[in-house]
Amino acid sequence: MTKAILVLNTGSSSLKFSVFEYDTASDLHLIAKGQVEGIGNAPHFLAKDHHGQILADEYWQDAASIDHAHCLLAIANLLRTKYLGIKLLGVGHRVVHGGMHYSAPILLTPGIINALDALSPLAPLHQPHNVAAIRAVAKAMPEMPQIACFDTAFHRSQSEINQLFGLPYSCFERGIRRYGFHGLSYEYVSSVLQQQEPEVAAGKVVIAHLGNGASMCAIQNGQSVASSMGFTALDGLMMGTRAGRLDAGVVLYLQQQEQLDVRQVEELLYKRSGLLGLSGISSDMRVLLASQEPHAQLAIDYFVHRISSELGSLAASMGGLDALVFSAGIGENSAIIRQKVCEQAQWLGIELDHQANKAGEQCISSMNSPTSVWMIPSNEELMIARHTRKQLGL
Ligand code: ADP
């Protein structure tokens, strides 16, 4: 009988899942993954096994009736029919916000689920959907242990200084502080570095998680020291459609002088800014790199510029830099973006090995580079599955 852990990553209009086989003798093995995209609009269920063979590819009608519960049922049915006799040991959830108190993965109880729901105002675009999926599992499979793994948890090792804003201290006490995100990705990449290059991992490391959402994290001795993302996932680097660092006065100006209401500002900052907003073409880095339009180039240049400035700031927070690691969609796949970032970071002792970079090798700095550079693919799902296994005592 196959024993497995189900990992869920729920967004506003998507539910991604991965299924890992549990085997006492070894690490967890991915056996299937997939997603429902377009929830609420035009739902599309796609699932593949670990060889990339399609297990399901369905466009669902009656979009209005498709919620997380419906998606879960479809996933459970798929697992039952494609993996006869499969036994789910537990469900691990990516939960975006753990607030001030949840600094580690946790076995969910009704009380904790309510507490996570209460954190929704801190991450209104993500947290309610994370909680909805947890409740849907609890309803469909009441006996199933569920583990919440937080994107913010990895950063709770940061000093108070690195979590502060220059606001009245009472704001900090009320929870208006820098939380940091992408923690599961940093934890995974950092664990790979620790396993494969322990000497590097023991030093001052910056990991650049450059996906659609993008952030950077300073890590010393495997612990988060500072992060480019702050109170929400809007801060720091410019992203696919998010503005990144912004003078708060701009928000006031948009509201007071241009009469945008709160929803319009939110939409502008989260959905219409970033690579998309600056280029006017696309939020997809591949499209911009292939484009001859001057604004596509401008967007790429500003993206790289923001990474360079955050790199300087994060190196300052550790008093130096021993290694830079690229990860996530852009960081893993774009040799040209890695090259541009490294060119601007020569002052930090970075010297790229161009051939290794183009070949996408793990170590991409030259032999003589005082600061080493790495490319390590992220795997947040595996990190969640590992935490889930640990919390289940397996
Ligand atoms: P997220 O998980 O945050 O949605 P990903 O980590 O999947 O995002 O990254 C998506 C980004 O990676 C997109 O901007 C996409 O264009 C970019 N990307 C993927 N492959 C490449 C590539 N070969 N070259 C440049 N960018 C790429």
Short mmCIF file of C-alpha atoms in Angstrom, two decimals, residues 142-377:
data_model
loop_
_atom_site.label_atom_id
_atom_site.label_comp_id
_atom_site.label_asym_id
_atom_site.label_seq_id
_atom_site.Cartn_x
_atom_site.Cartn_y
_atom_site.Cartn_z
CA PRO A 142 -12.34 15.02 9.80
CA GLU A 143 -9.75 12.48 11.04
CA MET A 144 -6.98 13.64 8.72
CA PRO A 145 -4.09 15.39 10.53
CA GLN A 146 -3.33 18.76 8.95
CA ILE A 147 -0.13 20.73 9.32
CA ALA A 148 0.24 24.46 8.61
CA CYS A 149 3.65 25.54 7.27
CA PHE A 150 4.13 29.29 7.28
CA ASP A 151 5.88 31.52 4.77
CA THR A 152 6.73 33.92 7.58
CA ALA A 153 8.03 31.40 10.13
CA PHE A 154 11.62 31.16 8.86
CA HIS A 155 12.11 34.90 9.48
CA ARG A 156 11.15 34.91 13.15
CA SER A 157 14.85 34.53 13.98
CA GLN A 158 15.39 38.14 12.84
CA SER A 159 16.43 40.77 15.35
CA GLU A 160 13.92 43.38 16.45
CA ILE A 161 15.84 46.02 14.47
CA ASN A 162 15.27 44.12 11.24
CA GLN A 163 11.56 43.76 11.95
CA LEU A 164 10.92 47.41 12.78
CA PHE A 165 9.44 50.28 10.81
CA GLY A 166 10.17 53.86 11.84
CA LEU A 167 6.60 54.21 13.08
CA PRO A 168 5.46 54.76 16.68
CA TYR A 169 6.54 51.73 18.70
CA SER A 170 2.90 50.97 19.52
CA CYS A 171 2.48 50.01 15.84
CA PHE A 172 5.15 47.34 16.24
CA GLU A 173 3.41 46.09 19.38
CA ARG A 174 0.14 45.88 17.44
CA GLY A 175 1.86 43.65 14.87
CA ILE A 176 2.74 46.24 12.22
CA ARG A 177 6.20 44.88 11.60
CA ARG A 178 8.37 43.32 8.93
CA TYR A 179 7.40 39.64 8.74
CA GLY A 180 9.19 38.51 5.57
CA PHE A 181 7.82 35.87 3.19
CA HIS A 182 8.99 33.01 0.91
CA GLY A 183 10.33 31.42 4.10
CA LEU A 184 9.68 27.85 2.94
CA SER A 185 11.69 28.47 -0.20
CA TYR A 186 14.60 29.98 1.78
CA GLU A 187 14.52 27.13 4.25
CA TYR A 188 14.66 24.55 1.46
CA VAL A 189 17.43 26.26 -0.54
CA SER A 190 19.38 26.85 2.64
CA SER A 191 19.01 23.16 3.57
CA VAL A 192 20.43 22.13 0.18
CA LEU A 193 23.36 24.49 0.68
CA GLN A 194 23.93 23.13 4.17
CA GLN A 195 23.89 19.58 2.92
CA GLN A 196 26.06 20.08 -0.16
CA GLU A 197 28.27 23.05 0.76
CA PRO A 198 28.35 23.24 4.56
CA GLU A 199 31.24 25.73 4.64
CA VAL A 200 29.37 28.13 2.37
CA ALA A 201 26.15 27.70 4.37
CA ALA A 202 28.00 28.60 7.57
CA GLY A 203 28.85 32.04 6.16
CA LYS A 204 26.95 35.18 5.15
CA VAL A 205 24.55 34.18 2.39
CA VAL A 206 21.93 36.07 0.40
CA ILE A 207 19.28 34.01 -1.40
CA ALA A 208 17.40 35.71 -4.23
CA HIS A 209 14.01 34.07 -4.78
CA LEU A 210 13.16 35.51 -8.20
CA GLY A 211 9.80 34.22 -9.36
CA ASN A 212 6.57 35.97 -10.17
CA GLY A 213 6.67 36.98 -6.56
CA ALA A 214 10.24 37.92 -5.71
CA SER A 215 12.20 38.62 -2.56
CA MET A 216 15.67 38.27 -1.09
CA CYS A 217 16.86 37.08 2.29
CA ALA A 218 20.08 37.46 4.25
CA ILE A 219 20.94 34.21 6.01
CA GLN A 220 23.73 33.65 8.49
CA ASN A 221 24.49 30.18 9.87
CA GLY A 222 21.25 28.96 8.31
CA GLN A 223 19.12 31.59 10.11
CA SER A 224 17.20 34.46 8.55
CA VAL A 225 18.78 37.80 9.45
CA ALA A 226 16.88 40.23 7.20
CA SER A 227 14.48 40.09 4.27
CA SER A 228 13.45 42.42 1.46
CA MET A 229 9.75 41.69 2.00
CA GLY A 230 8.13 43.34 4.98
CA PHE A 231 4.64 43.65 6.43
CA THR A 232 3.04 42.35 3.27
CA ALA A 233 4.27 40.62 0.12
CA LEU A 234 4.32 44.03 -1.61
CA ASP A 235 7.63 45.32 -0.28
CA GLY A 236 11.17 44.94 -1.55
CA LEU A 237 11.95 43.86 -5.09
CA MET A 238 9.82 44.77 -8.05
CA MET A 239 7.86 41.67 -9.11
CA GLY A 240 5.76 40.40 -11.98
CA THR A 241 2.81 42.67 -11.20
CA ARG A 242 3.72 44.10 -7.78
CA ALA A 243 5.49 47.41 -7.32
CA GLY A 244 7.98 46.47 -4.61
CA ARG A 245 9.53 49.19 -2.45
CA LEU A 246 7.51 52.36 -2.66
CA ASP A 247 7.49 55.71 -0.90
CA ALA A 248 4.32 55.46 1.25
CA GLY A 249 3.63 59.05 0.17
CA VAL A 250 2.79 57.76 -3.31
CA VAL A 251 -0.17 55.88 -1.85
CA LEU A 252 -1.39 59.03 -0.08
CA TYR A 253 -0.99 61.03 -3.29
CA LEU A 254 -2.95 58.49 -5.34
CA GLN A 255 -5.79 58.64 -2.84
CA GLN A 256 -5.79 62.36 -2.05
CA GLN A 257 -4.88 63.94 -5.38
CA GLU A 258 -5.95 61.33 -7.93
CA GLN A 259 -9.00 60.20 -5.93
CA LEU A 260 -8.28 56.49 -6.23
CA ASP A 261 -10.17 54.49 -3.63
CA VAL A 262 -8.54 51.79 -1.50
CA ARG A 263 -9.54 48.96 -3.86
CA GLN A 264 -8.13 50.80 -6.85
CA VAL A 265 -4.83 51.44 -5.09
CA GLU A 266 -4.68 47.80 -4.02
CA GLU A 267 -5.30 46.64 -7.58
CA LEU A 268 -2.67 49.03 -8.92
CA LEU A 269 -0.01 47.94 -6.43
CA TYR A 270 -0.65 44.19 -6.60
CA LYS A 271 -1.88 43.57 -10.14
CA ARG A 272 -0.92 46.39 -12.51
CA SER A 273 2.57 47.39 -11.40
CA GLY A 274 5.92 45.60 -11.52
CA LEU A 275 7.30 44.21 -14.77
CA LEU A 276 3.82 44.43 -16.29
CA GLY A 277 3.23 48.03 -15.30
CA LEU A 278 6.64 49.36 -16.25
CA SER A 279 6.87 47.53 -19.57
CA GLY A 280 3.20 47.85 -20.51
CA ILE A 281 3.74 44.47 -22.19
CA SER A 282 3.88 41.52 -19.84
CA SER A 283 4.67 40.30 -16.34
CA ASP A 284 6.50 37.32 -17.85
CA MET A 285 10.27 37.78 -17.87
CA ARG A 286 10.61 35.51 -20.92
CA VAL A 287 8.37 37.78 -22.97
CA LEU A 288 10.29 40.88 -21.89
CA LEU A 289 13.68 39.32 -22.64
CA ALA A 290 12.47 38.45 -26.15
CA SER A 291 11.00 41.90 -26.80
CA GLN A 292 12.70 44.75 -28.70
CA GLU A 293 10.48 47.39 -27.05
CA PRO A 294 12.43 50.01 -25.06
CA HIS A 295 10.02 49.72 -22.13
CA ALA A 296 10.64 45.99 -21.91
CA GLN A 297 14.34 46.79 -21.48
CA LEU A 298 13.53 49.51 -18.95
CA ALA A 299 11.48 47.06 -16.86
CA ILE A 300 14.32 44.49 -16.94
CA ASP A 301 16.90 47.14 -16.00
CA TYR A 302 14.81 48.36 -13.07
CA PHE A 303 14.22 44.74 -11.93
CA VAL A 304 17.99 44.16 -11.88
CA HIS A 305 18.64 47.55 -10.26
CA ARG A 306 16.30 46.74 -7.38
CA ILE A 307 17.97 43.35 -6.85
CA SER A 308 21.36 45.10 -6.73
CA SER A 309 20.22 47.65 -4.16
CA GLU A 310 18.59 45.02 -1.95
CA LEU A 311 21.73 42.90 -2.22
CA GLY A 312 23.79 45.82 -0.89
CA SER A 313 21.33 46.41 1.91
CA LEU A 314 21.18 42.74 2.92
CA ALA A 315 24.99 42.41 2.81
CA ALA A 316 25.14 45.47 5.11
CA SER A 317 22.74 43.78 7.54
CA MET A 318 25.26 40.92 7.91
CA GLY A 319 28.42 43.05 7.68
CA GLY A 320 29.54 41.28 4.49
CA LEU A 321 28.70 38.66 1.92
CA ASP A 322 30.22 35.22 1.30
CA ALA A 323 27.72 33.77 -1.16
CA LEU A 324 24.81 34.73 -3.40
CA VAL A 325 22.25 32.10 -4.40
CA PHE A 326 19.70 32.43 -7.22
CA SER A 327 16.44 30.51 -7.07
CA ALA A 328 12.81 30.34 -8.39
CA GLY A 329 11.54 30.77 -11.98
CA ILE A 330 13.74 33.66 -13.11
CA GLY A 331 16.68 32.87 -10.82
CA GLU A 332 16.81 29.24 -11.94
CA ASN A 333 16.20 29.72 -15.65
CA SER A 334 17.57 33.04 -16.77
CA ALA A 335 21.34 33.13 -17.25
CA ILE A 336 21.13 36.68 -18.57
CA ILE A 337 19.38 38.06 -15.46
CA ARG A 338 21.91 36.26 -13.23
CA GLN A 339 24.69 37.77 -15.33
CA LYS A 340 23.28 41.31 -15.12
CA VAL A 341 22.87 41.04 -11.34
CA CYS A 342 26.41 39.72 -10.91
CA GLU A 343 27.85 42.47 -13.13
CA GLN A 344 26.35 45.08 -10.82
CA ALA A 345 27.61 43.22 -7.76
CA GLN A 346 31.30 43.14 -8.68
CA TRP A 347 31.97 45.57 -5.85
CA LEU A 348 30.87 42.81 -3.45
CA GLY A 349 33.61 40.52 -4.76
CA ILE A 350 31.44 38.65 -7.24
CA GLU A 351 33.02 37.25 -10.39
CA LEU A 352 30.85 35.09 -12.61
CA ASP A 353 31.99 31.99 -14.53
CA HIS A 354 30.08 32.76 -17.73
CA GLN A 355 30.18 29.22 -19.07
CA ALA A 356 28.95 27.69 -15.83
CA ASN A 357 26.23 30.34 -15.67
CA LYS A 358 25.03 29.65 -19.22
CA ALA A 359 25.10 25.90 -18.55
CA GLY A 360 22.98 26.44 -15.39
CA GLU A 361 25.47 24.68 -13.14
CA GLN A 362 25.10 24.77 -9.38
CA CYS A 363 28.25 26.84 -8.73
CA ILE A 364 28.42 29.70 -11.24
CA SER A 365 31.22 31.89 -9.86
CA SER A 366 34.79 31.75 -11.10
CA MET A 367 37.44 29.85 -9.12
CA ASN A 368 38.96 33.14 -7.91
CA SER A 369 35.73 34.90 -7.02
CA PRO A 370 36.01 36.05 -3.38
CA THR A 371 32.22 35.72 -3.09
CA SER A 372 30.75 32.53 -4.51
CA VAL A 373 27.55 32.42 -6.59
CA TRP A 374 25.12 29.51 -6.82
CA MET A 375 21.97 28.44 -8.58
CA ILE A 376 19.80 26.15 -6.47
CA PRO A 377 16.26 25.21 -7.58
#
